[in-house]
PDB file of C-alpha atoms in Angstrom:
ATOM      1  CA  MET P 687      31.604  86.529 -85.420  1.00  0.00           C
ATOM      2  CA  ARG P 688      35.075  85.824 -84.092  1.00  0.00           C
ATOM      3  CA  SER P 689      34.259  87.546 -80.930  1.00  0.00           C
ATOM      4  CA  LEU P 690      31.332  85.226 -80.351  1.00  0.00           C
ATOM      5  CA  MET P 691      33.368  82.050 -80.819  1.00  0.00           C
ATOM      6  CA  ARG P 692      34.830  80.450 -77.672  1.00  0.00           C
ATOM      7  CA  LYS P 693      38.535  80.393 -77.698  1.00  0.00           C
ATOM      8  CA  PRO P 694      40.187  77.177 -76.769  1.00  0.00           C
ATOM      9  CA  ARG P 695      41.631  77.177 -73.268  1.00  0.00           C
ATOM     10  CA  PRO P 696      45.117  75.985 -72.689  1.00  0.00           C
ATOM     11  CA  ALA P 697      45.381  72.635 -70.883  1.00  0.00           C
ATOM     12  CA  ARG P 698      45.945  72.983 -67.212  1.00  0.00           C
ATOM     13  CA  GLY P 699      48.825  71.121 -65.795  1.00  0.00           C
ATOM     14  CA  TYR P 700      48.772  69.423 -62.435  1.00  0.00           C
ATOM     15  CA  HIS P 701      51.790  69.735 -60.224  1.00  0.00           C
ATOM     16  CA  SER P 702      52.312  67.731 -57.041  1.00  0.00           C
ATOM     17  CA  VAL P 703      53.494  69.759 -54.207  1.00  0.00           C
ATOM     18  CA  ALA P 704      55.413  67.680 -51.731  1.00  0.00           C
ATOM     19  CA  ALA P 705      55.343  68.546 -48.076  1.00  0.00           C
ATOM     20  CA  PRO P 706      58.579  69.787 -46.790  1.00  0.00           C
ATOM     21  CA  ARG P 707      60.588  66.990 -45.273  1.00  0.00           C
ATOM     22  CA  PRO P 708      62.017  67.409 -41.840  1.00  0.00           C
ATOM     23  CA  PRO P 709      65.688  67.663 -41.737  1.00  0.00           C
ATOM     24  CA  GLN P 710      67.472  64.411 -41.111  1.00  0.00           C
ATOM     25  CA  ALA P 711      69.697  64.028 -38.171  1.00  0.00           C
ATOM     26  CA  GLY P 712      72.510  62.720 -40.273  1.00  0.00           C
ATOM     27  CA  GLY P 713      72.037  65.217 -42.997  1.00  0.00           C
ATOM     28  CA  GLY P 714      72.814  62.659 -45.680  1.00  0.00           C
ATOM     29  CA  ALA P 715      72.196  63.136 -49.330  1.00  0.00           C
ATOM     30  CA  SER P 716      69.500  60.480 -49.559  1.00  0.00           C
ATOM     31  CA  ASP P 717      66.665  60.694 -46.941  1.00  0.00           C
ATOM     32  CA  ALA P 718      64.866  57.445 -45.501  1.00  0.00           C
ATOM     33  CA  ALA P 719      61.190  56.770 -46.444  1.00  0.00           C
ATOM     34  CA  PRO P 720      58.572  57.664 -43.736  1.00  0.00           C
ATOM     35  CA  THR P 721      56.933  54.742 -41.665  1.00  0.00           C
ATOM     36  CA  HIS P 722      53.096  54.436 -41.438  1.00  0.00           C
ATOM     37  CA  ARG P 723      51.000  52.553 -38.635  1.00  0.00           C
ATOM     38  CA  ASP P 724      49.214  49.398 -39.900  1.00  0.00           C
ATOM     39  CA  PRO P 725      45.413  49.822 -39.263  1.00  0.00           C
ATOM     40  CA  ALA P 726      44.757  45.976 -39.196  1.00  0.00           C
ATOM     41  CA  PRO P 727      44.156  44.474 -35.638  1.00  0.00           C
ATOM     42  CA  SER P 728      46.675  42.229 -34.043  1.00  0.00           C
ATOM     43  CA  ARG P 729      46.215  38.487 -34.047  1.00  0.00           C
ATOM     44  CA  LEU P 730      45.300  38.417 -30.334  1.00  0.00           C
ATOM     45  CA  ALA P 731      42.778  41.230 -30.744  1.00  0.00           C
ATOM     46  CA  TYR P 732      41.251  39.480 -33.749  1.00  0.00           C
ATOM     47  CA  LYS P 733      40.801  36.217 -31.824  1.00  0.00           C
ATOM     48  CA  ALA P 734      39.299  38.036 -28.827  1.00  0.00           C
ATOM     49  CA  HIS P 735      36.868  39.867 -31.097  1.00  0.00           C
ATOM     50  CA  ARG P 736      35.837  36.639 -32.814  1.00  0.00           C
ATOM     51  CA  LEU P 737      35.401  34.906 -29.443  1.00  0.00           C
ATOM     52  CA  TRP P 738      33.155  37.712 -28.164  1.00  0.00           C
ATOM     53  CA  LEU P 739      30.914  37.264 -31.213  1.00  0.00           C
ATOM     54  CA  THR P 740      30.257  33.628 -30.101  1.00  0.00           C
ATOM     55  CA  PRO P 741      26.780  33.381 -28.325  1.00  0.00           C
ATOM     56  CA  THR P 742      27.946  30.635 -25.977  1.00  0.00           C
ATOM     57  CA  PHE P 743      30.907  32.660 -24.781  1.00  0.00           C
ATOM     58  CA  ARG P 744      28.786  35.765 -24.202  1.00  0.00           C
ATOM     59  CA  THR P 745      26.206  33.731 -22.222  1.00  0.00           C
ATOM     60  CA  LEU P 746      28.945  32.102 -20.201  1.00  0.00           C
ATOM     61  CA  LEU P 747      30.543  35.416 -19.433  1.00  0.00           C
ATOM     62  CA  ARG P 748      27.300  37.240 -18.591  1.00  0.00           C
ATOM     63  CA  VAL P 749      25.542  34.441 -16.679  1.00  0.00           C
ATOM     64  CA  GLY P 750      28.015  31.728 -15.825  1.00  0.00           C
ATOM     65  CA  LEU P 751      30.630  34.013 -14.346  1.00  0.00           C
ATOM     66  CA  PRO P 752      28.246  35.712 -11.847  1.00  0.00           C
ATOM     67  CA  VAL P 753      26.701  32.391 -10.910  1.00  0.00           C
ATOM     68  CA  GLY P 754      30.104  30.863 -10.410  1.00  0.00           C
ATOM     69  CA  LEU P 755      31.146  33.720  -8.182  1.00  0.00           C
ATOM     70  CA  VAL P 756      27.980  33.372  -6.118  1.00  0.00           C
ATOM     71  CA  LEU P 757      28.478  29.613  -5.756  1.00  0.00           C
ATOM     72  CA  LEU P 758      32.067  30.150  -4.782  1.00  0.00           C
ATOM     73  CA  ALA P 759      31.017  32.614  -2.098  1.00  0.00           C
ATOM     74  CA  VAL P 760      28.341  30.236  -0.796  1.00  0.00           C
ATOM     75  CA  GLY P 761      30.784  27.342  -0.774  1.00  0.00           C
ATOM     76  CA  LEU P 762      33.316  29.342   1.156  1.00  0.00           C
ATOM     77  CA  TYR P 763      30.605  30.330   3.662  1.00  0.00           C
ATOM     78  CA  PHE P 764      29.397  26.795   4.255  1.00  0.00           C
ATOM     79  CA  ALA P 765      32.905  25.459   4.464  1.00  0.00           C
ATOM     80  CA  ASN P 766      32.930  26.818   7.994  1.00  0.00           C
ATOM     81  CA  PRO P 767      31.204  24.307  10.390  1.00  0.00           C
ATOM     82  CA  ASP P 768      30.041  27.119  12.656  1.00  0.00           C
ATOM     83  CA  ASN P 769      28.145  28.729   9.788  1.00  0.00           C
ATOM     84  CA  ARG P 770      26.447  25.449   8.927  1.00  0.00           C
ATOM     85  CA  THR P 771      25.427  24.842  12.530  1.00  0.00           C
ATOM     86  CA  HIS P 772      24.059  28.341  12.867  1.00  0.00           C
ATOM     87  CA  LEU P 773      21.999  28.015   9.690  1.00  0.00           C
ATOM     88  CA  VAL P 774      20.546  24.635  10.750  1.00  0.00           C
ATOM     89  CA  ASP P 775      19.647  25.947  14.193  1.00  0.00           C
ATOM     90  CA  THR P 776      17.952  28.985  12.712  1.00  0.00           C
ATOM     91  CA  TYR P 777      15.943  26.858  10.289  1.00  0.00           C
ATOM     92  CA  THR P 778      14.903  24.485  13.073  1.00  0.00           C
ATOM     93  CA  GLN P 779      13.758  27.335  15.280  1.00  0.00           C
ATOM     94  CA  ILE P 780      11.689  28.855  12.500  1.00  0.00           C
ATOM     95  CA  GLN P 781      10.169  25.482  11.639  1.00  0.00           C
ATOM     96  CA  ARG P 782       9.215  24.691  15.236  1.00  0.00           C
ATOM     97  CA  SER P 783       7.771  28.158  15.752  1.00  0.00           C
ATOM     98  CA  VAL P 784       5.431  27.538  12.816  1.00  0.00           C
ATOM     99  CA  GLN P 785       4.559  23.918  13.647  1.00  0.00           C
ATOM    100  CA  GLU P 786       3.783  24.657  17.296  1.00  0.00           C
ATOM    101  CA  ARG P 787       1.261  27.353  16.593  1.00  0.00           C
ATOM    102  CA  PRO P 788      -2.064  26.781  18.421  1.00  0.00           C
ATOM    103  CA  GLU P 789      -3.998  26.007  15.238  1.00  0.00           C
ATOM    104  CA  PHE P 790      -1.657  23.073  14.499  1.00  0.00           C
ATOM    105  CA  MET P 791      -1.733  21.510  17.982  1.00  0.00           C
ATOM    106  CA  VAL P 792      -3.661  18.264  18.664  1.00  0.00           C
ATOM    107  CA  LYS P 793      -5.058  18.095  22.180  1.00  0.00           C
ATOM    108  CA  LEU P 794      -7.023  14.810  22.395  1.00  0.00           C
ATOM    109  CA  MET P 795      -7.969  11.587  20.578  1.00  0.00           C
ATOM    110  CA  ALA P 796     -11.471  10.279  19.799  1.00  0.00           C
ATOM    111  CA  VAL P 797     -12.025   6.613  18.825  1.00  0.00           C
ATOM    112  CA  GLU P 798     -15.142   6.071  16.710  1.00  0.00           C
ATOM    113  CA  GLY P 799     -16.924   2.822  15.756  1.00  0.00           C
ATOM    114  CA  ALA P 800     -15.157   0.578  18.271  1.00  0.00           C
ATOM    115  CA  THR P 801     -16.334  -1.281  21.340  1.00  0.00           C
ATOM    116  CA  PRO P 802     -14.910  -0.101  24.678  1.00  0.00           C
ATOM    117  CA  VAL P 803     -12.441  -2.991  24.799  1.00  0.00           C
ATOM    118  CA  VAL P 804     -11.157  -2.266  21.301  1.00  0.00           C
ATOM    119  CA  ALA P 805     -11.065   1.468  22.014  1.00  0.00           C
ATOM    120  CA  ASP P 806      -8.845   0.838  25.033  1.00  0.00           C
ATOM    121  CA  ALA P 807      -6.582  -1.373  22.922  1.00  0.00           C
ATOM    122  CA  VAL P 808      -6.315   1.382  20.306  1.00  0.00           C
ATOM    123  CA  ARG P 809      -5.279   3.927  22.928  1.00  0.00           C
ATOM    124  CA  ASP P 810      -2.708   1.500  24.303  1.00  0.00           C
ATOM    125  CA  MET P 811      -1.214   1.012  20.825  1.00  0.00           C
ATOM    126  CA  LEU P 812      -1.001   4.784  20.227  1.00  0.00           C
ATOM    127  CA  PRO P 813       0.609   6.218  23.358  1.00  0.00           C
ATOM    128  CA  ILE P 814       0.571   9.867  22.257  1.00  0.00           C
ATOM    129  CA  ASP P 815       1.616  12.575  24.683  1.00  0.00           C
ATOM    130  CA  PHE P 816      -0.906  15.381  24.129  1.00  0.00           C
ATOM    131  CA  PRO P 817      -0.726  18.213  23.215  1.00  0.00           C
ATOM    132  CA  ILE P 818       1.339  17.488  20.127  1.00  0.00           C
ATOM    133  CA  SER P 819       1.811  19.206  16.792  1.00  0.00           C
ATOM    134  CA  SER P 820      -0.052  17.672  13.883  1.00  0.00           C
ATOM    135  CA  PHE P 821       3.218  17.809  11.911  1.00  0.00           C
ATOM    136  CA  ASP P 822       4.681  15.277  14.356  1.00  0.00           C
ATOM    137  CA  LEU P 823       1.918  12.704  13.714  1.00  0.00           C
ATOM    138  CA  ASP P 824       2.568  10.060  11.067  1.00  0.00           C
ATOM    139  CA  LEU P 825      -1.038   9.092  10.360  1.00  0.00           C
ATOM    140  CA  GLU P 826      -0.207   6.397   7.808  1.00  0.00           C
ATOM    141  CA  ALA P 827       2.223   4.626  10.156  1.00  0.00           C
ATOM    142  CA  MET P 828      -0.360   4.801  12.934  1.00  0.00           C
ATOM    143  CA  ARG P 829      -3.029   3.339  10.656  1.00  0.00           C
ATOM    144  CA  LEU P 830      -0.785   0.420   9.696  1.00  0.00           C
ATOM    145  CA  GLU P 831      -0.052  -0.186  13.371  1.00  0.00           C
ATOM    146  CA  LEU P 832      -3.756  -0.369  14.209  1.00  0.00           C
ATOM    147  CA  THR P 833      -4.483  -2.859  11.410  1.00  0.00           C
ATOM    148  CA  LYS P 834      -2.196  -5.312  13.214  1.00  0.00           C
ATOM    149  CA  LEU P 835      -5.038  -5.872  15.676  1.00  0.00           C
ATOM    150  CA  ASP P 836      -7.000  -8.961  14.621  1.00  0.00           C
ATOM    151  CA  VAL P 837     -10.313  -7.347  15.435  1.00  0.00           C
ATOM    152  CA  VAL P 838      -9.625  -4.274  13.258  1.00  0.00           C
ATOM    153  CA  GLU P 839     -10.661  -4.665   9.637  1.00  0.00           C
ATOM    154  CA  LYS P 840     -10.101  -1.042   8.584  1.00  0.00           C
ATOM    155  CA  ALA P 841      -8.770   2.064  10.309  1.00  0.00           C
ATOM    156  CA  ALA P 842      -8.856   5.699   9.237  1.00  0.00           C
ATOM    157  CA  LEU P 843      -7.167   8.595  10.999  1.00  0.00           C
ATOM    158  CA  ARG P 844      -7.565  12.329  10.493  1.00  0.00           C
ATOM    159  CA  VAL P 845      -7.112  15.521  12.467  1.00  0.00           C
ATOM    160  CA  ARG P 846     -10.406  17.339  12.931  1.00  0.00           C
ATOM    161  CA  PRO P 847     -10.693  21.085  13.448  1.00  0.00           C
ATOM    162  CA  GLY P 848     -10.310  21.960  17.075  1.00  0.00           C
ATOM    163  CA  GLY P 849      -7.241  19.794  17.642  1.00  0.00           C
ATOM    164  CA  VAL P 850      -8.952  16.364  17.787  1.00  0.00           C
ATOM    165  CA  LEU P 851      -7.316  13.213  16.401  1.00  0.00           C
ATOM    166  CA  GLU P 852     -10.196  11.077  15.107  1.00  0.00           C
ATOM    167  CA  VAL P 853      -9.612   7.325  14.801  1.00  0.00           C
ATOM    168  CA  ALA P 854     -12.408   5.570  12.884  1.00  0.00           C
ATOM    169  CA  ILE P 855     -12.368   1.792  13.438  1.00  0.00           C
ATOM    170  CA  THR P 856     -14.245  -0.866  11.456  1.00  0.00           C
ATOM    171  CA  GLU P 857     -14.282  -4.089  13.471  1.00  0.00           C
ATOM    172  CA  ARG P 858     -14.417  -7.595  12.050  1.00  0.00           C
ATOM    173  CA  GLN P 859     -17.684  -9.387  12.764  1.00  0.00           C
ATOM    174  CA  PRO P 860     -17.273 -12.982  14.034  1.00  0.00           C
ATOM    175  CA  VAL P 861     -19.534 -15.509  12.326  1.00  0.00           C
ATOM    176  CA  ILE P 862     -18.097 -18.845  13.437  1.00  0.00           C
ATOM    177  CA  ILE P 863     -15.936 -20.510  16.114  1.00  0.00           C
ATOM    178  CA  TRP P 864     -12.895 -22.542  15.116  1.00  0.00           C
ATOM    179  CA  ARG P 865     -11.559 -25.172  17.513  1.00  0.00           C
ATOM    180  CA  HIS P 866      -7.951 -26.175  16.858  1.00  0.00           C
ATOM    181  CA  ASP P 867      -5.170 -27.440  19.103  1.00  0.00           C
ATOM    182  CA  GLY P 868      -7.355 -26.916  22.156  1.00  0.00           C
ATOM    183  CA  ILE P 869      -7.909 -23.236  21.291  1.00  0.00           C
ATOM    184  CA  LEU P 870     -11.189 -21.511  20.436  1.00  0.00           C
ATOM    185  CA  ASP P 871     -10.890 -18.650  17.944  1.00  0.00           C
ATOM    186  CA  LEU P 872     -13.580 -16.405  16.546  1.00  0.00           C
ATOM    187  CA  LEU P 873     -13.399 -16.051  12.762  1.00  0.00           C
ATOM    188  CA  ASP P 874     -15.037 -13.635  10.371  1.00  0.00           C
ATOM    189  CA  ARG P 875     -16.506 -14.608   7.009  1.00  0.00           C
ATOM    190  CA  SER P 876     -13.110 -14.419   5.306  1.00  0.00           C
ATOM    191  CA  GLY P 877     -11.575 -16.814   7.850  1.00  0.00           C
ATOM    192  CA  HIS P 878      -9.542 -14.090   9.556  1.00  0.00           C
ATOM    193  CA  ARG P 879      -9.091 -14.415  13.301  1.00  0.00           C
ATOM    194  CA  VAL P 880     -11.068 -11.884  15.333  1.00  0.00           C
ATOM    195  CA  ALA P 881     -10.439 -12.896  18.938  1.00  0.00           C
ATOM    196  CA  SER P 882     -10.060 -15.903  21.229  1.00  0.00           C
ATOM    197  CA  LEU P 883     -12.615 -17.533  23.492  1.00  0.00           C
ATOM    198  CA  ILE P 884     -12.022 -19.062  26.873  1.00  0.00           C
ATOM    199  CA  THR P 885     -15.097 -21.299  26.793  1.00  0.00           C
ATOM    200  CA  ARG P 886     -17.596 -22.335  24.152  1.00  0.00           C
ATOM    201  CA  ASN P 887     -20.412 -20.828  26.176  1.00  0.00           C
ATOM    202  CA  GLY P 888     -18.912 -17.404  25.603  1.00  0.00           C
ATOM    203  CA  ARG P 889     -20.515 -17.343  22.132  1.00  0.00           C
ATOM    204  CA  SER P 890     -23.031 -20.163  22.110  1.00  0.00           C
ATOM    205  CA  ASP P 891     -24.927 -18.346  19.341  1.00  0.00           C
ATOM    206  CA  LEU P 892     -22.190 -19.076  16.796  1.00  0.00           C
ATOM    207  CA  PRO P 893     -21.671 -22.444  15.035  1.00  0.00           C
ATOM    208  CA  LEU P 894     -18.569 -24.513  15.637  1.00  0.00           C
ATOM    209  CA  ILE P 895     -16.041 -25.918  13.197  1.00  0.00           C
ATOM    210  CA  ALA P 896     -12.919 -27.917  13.944  1.00  0.00           C
ATOM    211  CA  GLY P 897      -9.935 -29.441  12.241  1.00  0.00           C
ATOM    212  CA  ALA P 898      -6.809 -28.251  10.457  1.00  0.00           C
ATOM    213  CA  GLY P 899      -7.499 -25.952   7.558  1.00  0.00           C
ATOM    214  CA  ALA P 900     -11.102 -25.299   8.593  1.00  0.00           C
ATOM    215  CA  ASN P 901     -10.427 -21.566   8.649  1.00  0.00           C
ATOM    216  CA  GLN P 902      -9.645 -21.710   4.921  1.00  0.00           C
ATOM    217  CA  ALA P 903     -13.157 -22.892   4.011  1.00  0.00           C
ATOM    218  CA  VAL P 904     -15.424 -20.756   6.179  1.00  0.00           C
ATOM    219  CA  ASP P 905     -17.754 -19.883   3.293  1.00  0.00           C
ATOM    220  CA  GLU P 906     -18.412 -23.554   2.539  1.00  0.00           C
ATOM    221  CA  ALA P 907     -18.910 -24.298   6.241  1.00  0.00           C
ATOM    222  CA  LEU P 908     -21.490 -21.523   6.559  1.00  0.00           C
ATOM    223  CA  ALA P 909     -23.329 -22.848   3.507  1.00  0.00           C
ATOM    224  CA  LEU P 910     -23.427 -26.355   5.050  1.00  0.00           C
ATOM    225  CA  ILE P 911     -24.635 -25.009   8.392  1.00  0.00           C
ATOM    226  CA  GLU P 912     -27.409 -23.129   6.647  1.00  0.00           C
ATOM    227  CA  THR P 913     -28.379 -26.296   4.740  1.00  0.00           C
ATOM    228  CA  ALA P 914     -28.355 -28.345   7.966  1.00  0.00           C
ATOM    229  CA  ARG P 915     -30.769 -25.965   9.682  1.00  0.00           C
ATOM    230  CA  PRO P 916     -33.647 -28.545   9.496  1.00  0.00           C
ATOM    231  CA  LEU P 917     -31.592 -30.787  11.798  1.00  0.00           C
ATOM    232  CA  GLY P 918     -32.229 -28.244  14.549  1.00  0.00           C
ATOM    233  CA  PRO P 919     -30.327 -28.334  17.839  1.00  0.00           C
ATOM    234  CA  SER P 920     -28.957 -31.814  17.116  1.00  0.00           C
ATOM    235  CA  LEU P 921     -26.258 -30.204  14.953  1.00  0.00           C
ATOM    236  CA  ARG P 922     -23.021 -29.981  16.937  1.00  0.00           C
ATOM    237  CA  GLY P 923     -20.738 -28.641  14.234  1.00  0.00           C
ATOM    238  CA  LEU P 924     -18.469 -29.466  11.315  1.00  0.00           C
ATOM    239  CA  VAL P 925     -15.101 -31.190  11.261  1.00  0.00           C
ATOM    240  CA  ARG P 926     -12.583 -30.621   8.481  1.00  0.00           C
ATOM    241  CA  VAL P 927     -11.010 -33.892   7.353  1.00  0.00           C
ATOM    242  CA  GLY P 928      -7.713 -33.935   5.496  1.00  0.00           C
ATOM    243  CA  GLU P 929      -8.112 -30.214   4.751  1.00  0.00           C
ATOM    244  CA  ARG P 930     -10.311 -31.172   1.799  1.00  0.00           C
ATOM    245  CA  ARG P 931     -13.798 -32.255   2.953  1.00  0.00           C
ATOM    246  CA  TRP P 932     -16.304 -31.960   5.849  1.00  0.00           C
ATOM    247  CA  ASP P 933     -17.994 -34.247   8.365  1.00  0.00           C
ATOM    248  CA  VAL P 934     -21.276 -33.131   9.929  1.00  0.00           C
ATOM    249  CA  VAL P 935     -21.321 -34.057  13.641  1.00  0.00           C
ATOM    250  CA  LEU P 936     -24.652 -34.436  15.453  1.00  0.00           C
ATOM    251  CA  ALA P 937     -25.398 -34.417  19.154  1.00  0.00           C
ATOM    252  CA  THR P 938     -26.372 -38.103  18.927  1.00  0.00           C
ATOM    253  CA  LYS P 939     -22.739 -38.851  17.973  1.00  0.00           C
ATOM    254  CA  GLN P 940     -23.848 -39.539  14.438  1.00  0.00           C
ATOM    255  CA  ARG P 941     -21.735 -38.358  11.532  1.00  0.00           C
ATOM    256  CA  ILE P 942     -22.553 -37.491   7.947  1.00  0.00           C
ATOM    257  CA  LEU P 943     -19.475 -37.926   5.758  1.00  0.00           C
ATOM    258  CA  LEU P 944     -19.650 -35.455   2.888  1.00  0.00           C
ATOM    259  CA  PRO P 945     -17.729 -35.588  -0.399  1.00  0.00           C
ATOM    260  CA  GLU P 946     -14.940 -33.227  -1.370  1.00  0.00           C
ATOM    261  CA  HIS P 947     -17.030 -31.645  -4.094  1.00  0.00           C
ATOM    262  CA  ASP P 948     -20.733 -30.709  -4.103  1.00  0.00           C
ATOM    263  CA  SER P 949     -20.938 -31.181  -0.352  1.00  0.00           C
ATOM    264  CA  VAL P 950     -24.023 -28.984  -0.040  1.00  0.00           C
ATOM    265  CA  ALA P 951     -25.934 -31.091  -2.564  1.00  0.00           C
ATOM    266  CA  ALA P 952     -24.954 -34.300  -0.742  1.00  0.00           C
ATOM    267  CA  LEU P 953     -26.155 -32.894   2.589  1.00  0.00           C
ATOM    268  CA  GLU P 954     -29.429 -31.803   1.024  1.00  0.00           C
ATOM    269  CA  GLN P 955     -29.896 -35.403  -0.170  1.00  0.00           C
ATOM    270  CA  VAL P 956     -29.430 -36.743   3.368  1.00  0.00           C
ATOM    271  CA  ILE P 957     -31.863 -34.215   4.836  1.00  0.00           C
ATOM    272  CA  ALA P 958     -34.454 -35.040   2.183  1.00  0.00           C
ATOM    273  CA  LEU P 959     -34.060 -38.760   2.989  1.00  0.00           C
ATOM    274  CA  ASP P 960     -34.409 -38.033   6.701  1.00  0.00           C
ATOM    275  CA  GLN P 961     -37.539 -35.996   6.202  1.00  0.00           C
ATOM    276  CA  ALA P 962     -39.046 -38.768   4.085  1.00  0.00           C
ATOM    277  CA  GLN P 963     -38.023 -41.861   6.078  1.00  0.00           C
ATOM    278  CA  GLU P 964     -36.574 -40.496   9.354  1.00  0.00           C
ATOM    279  CA  VAL P 965     -33.228 -42.084   8.648  1.00  0.00           C
ATOM    280  CA  MET P 966     -31.350 -40.108  11.270  1.00  0.00           C
ATOM    281  CA  ALA P 967     -33.820 -41.224  13.959  1.00  0.00           C
ATOM    282  CA  ARG P 968     -32.694 -44.824  13.565  1.00  0.00           C
ATOM    283  CA  ASP P 969     -29.750 -46.540  15.194  1.00  0.00           C
ATOM    284  CA  LEU P 970     -27.116 -45.259  12.780  1.00  0.00           C
ATOM    285  CA  THR P 971     -23.600 -44.077  13.500  1.00  0.00           C
ATOM    286  CA  VAL P 972     -22.443 -42.958  10.052  1.00  0.00           C
ATOM    287  CA  VAL P 973     -24.114 -41.847   6.870  1.00  0.00           C
ATOM    288  CA  ASP P 974     -21.374 -42.035   4.243  1.00  0.00           C
ATOM    289  CA  MET P 975     -22.052 -39.714   1.302  1.00  0.00           C
ATOM    290  CA  ARG P 976     -18.525 -39.541  -0.001  1.00  0.00           C
ATOM    291  CA  ASN P 977     -19.881 -41.279  -3.085  1.00  0.00           C
ATOM    292  CA  PRO P 978     -23.302 -39.671  -3.599  1.00  0.00           C
ATOM    293  CA  LEU P 979     -24.240 -42.367  -6.118  1.00  0.00           C
ATOM    294  CA  ARG P 980     -23.806 -45.081  -3.468  1.00  0.00           C
ATOM    295  CA  PRO P 981     -24.807 -43.802  -0.003  1.00  0.00           C
ATOM    296  CA  THR P 982     -23.664 -46.104   2.793  1.00  0.00           C
ATOM    297  CA  LEU P 983     -25.211 -46.480   6.250  1.00  0.00           C
ATOM    298  CA  ARG P 984     -23.249 -47.768   9.219  1.00  0.00           C
ATOM    299  CA  LEU P 985     -25.390 -49.235  11.988  1.00  0.00           C
ATOM    300  CA  GLY P 986     -24.755 -48.951  15.682  1.00  0.00           C
ATOM    301  CA  GLU P 987     -23.595 -51.950  17.688  1.00  0.00           C
ATOM    302  CA  PRO P 988     -27.049 -52.707  19.188  1.00  0.00           C
ATOM    303  CA  ALA P 989     -28.610 -52.594  15.733  1.00  0.00           C
ATOM    304  CA  VAL P 990     -25.920 -54.912  14.373  1.00  0.00           C
ATOM    305  CA  GLU P 991     -26.536 -57.417  17.198  1.00  0.00           C
ATOM    306  CA  GLU P 992     -30.280 -57.256  16.600  1.00  0.00           C
ATOM    307  CA  LEU P 993     -29.752 -57.824  12.883  1.00  0.00           C
ATOM    308  CA  ARG P 994     -27.560 -60.832  13.592  1.00  0.00           C
ATOM    309  CA  ARG P 995     -30.195 -62.249  15.936  1.00  0.00           C
ATOM    310  CA  ILE P 996     -32.908 -61.843  13.329  1.00  0.00           C
ATOM    311  CA  ARG P 997     -30.764 -63.464  10.659  1.00  0.00           C
ATOM    312  CA  THR P 998     -29.969 -66.345  13.009  1.00  0.00           C
ATOM    313  CA  LEU P 999     -33.651 -66.903  13.663  1.00  0.00           C
ATOM    314  CA  GLU P1000     -34.431 -66.751   9.974  1.00  0.00           C
ATOM    315  CA  PHE P1001     -31.683 -69.176   9.069  1.00  0.00           C
ATOM    316  CA  GLY P1002     -32.700 -71.467  11.907  1.00  0.00           C
ATOM    317  CA  ALA P1003     -36.302 -71.474  10.686  1.00  0.00           C
ATOM    318  CA  ASP P1004     -35.147 -72.246   7.211  1.00  0.00           C
ATOM    319  CA  ASP P1005     -33.100 -75.204   8.464  1.00  0.00           C
ATOM    320  CA  GLN P1006     -36.126 -76.709  10.139  1.00  0.00           C
TER     321      GLN P1006
END
């Protein structure tokens, strides 16, 4: 039984074995302690490492630094005037070589929708030396220049395939003649000047208006002329008075004075009275309708003398 029992083992002792020390130069009795290198980074290395971990600094270093170098190189290149001149000349040559290709050249101009006189005026206002590159044509400036012509209401310009500059003109249509300061001007419906006339017979088919400010009331004048159509050829025209109302002038030197407002209605009243009683066929000089509620008739001098004679006879008969 004793042989089967485990005998207790003696405790093992641990002994430190020191490495042999190198001999000291001085050979003193007491040797100095060995020095060890500190594994911690230096303060400068720590700050550089922390700075590199910053996203902004990494982006600046990876992107900003190359871009800055490129910009610096470009700036140094363009600082030389000869380099700048060479670059501009090269760009200009390339640009002109593209712009002057045959497919971009304009060879002639076509004026559409204009009378021969207006077409000649358009060509005179646009003295273009053909052939010319379409890149050298400022179409908007040319359009604005053409609209300065009184006869041109609208203008449209475009370059058609085949190198043709098309100028589409919409002319103003004259509807009335305005006499002012001894000048005869053709006006359109809006009162805009179209052209000038030398004599009235040049456009005898158009009605005549006169007076200062008549061009500002063309619509009303046309309405009155249309209303006065029953008067026939005896209508000479309209005269603007005080820039606020109209007088109807007849060939018999008779005048119909119209009010400032509702002038068409007042003229219709006079025409209805004439058709019923032939008022305008009598010896009248003025039919005053400035107050439509109280129409006034002004007799001619012969009619006034005849009326005086009749009254004298009547009064003389009464005295007897």
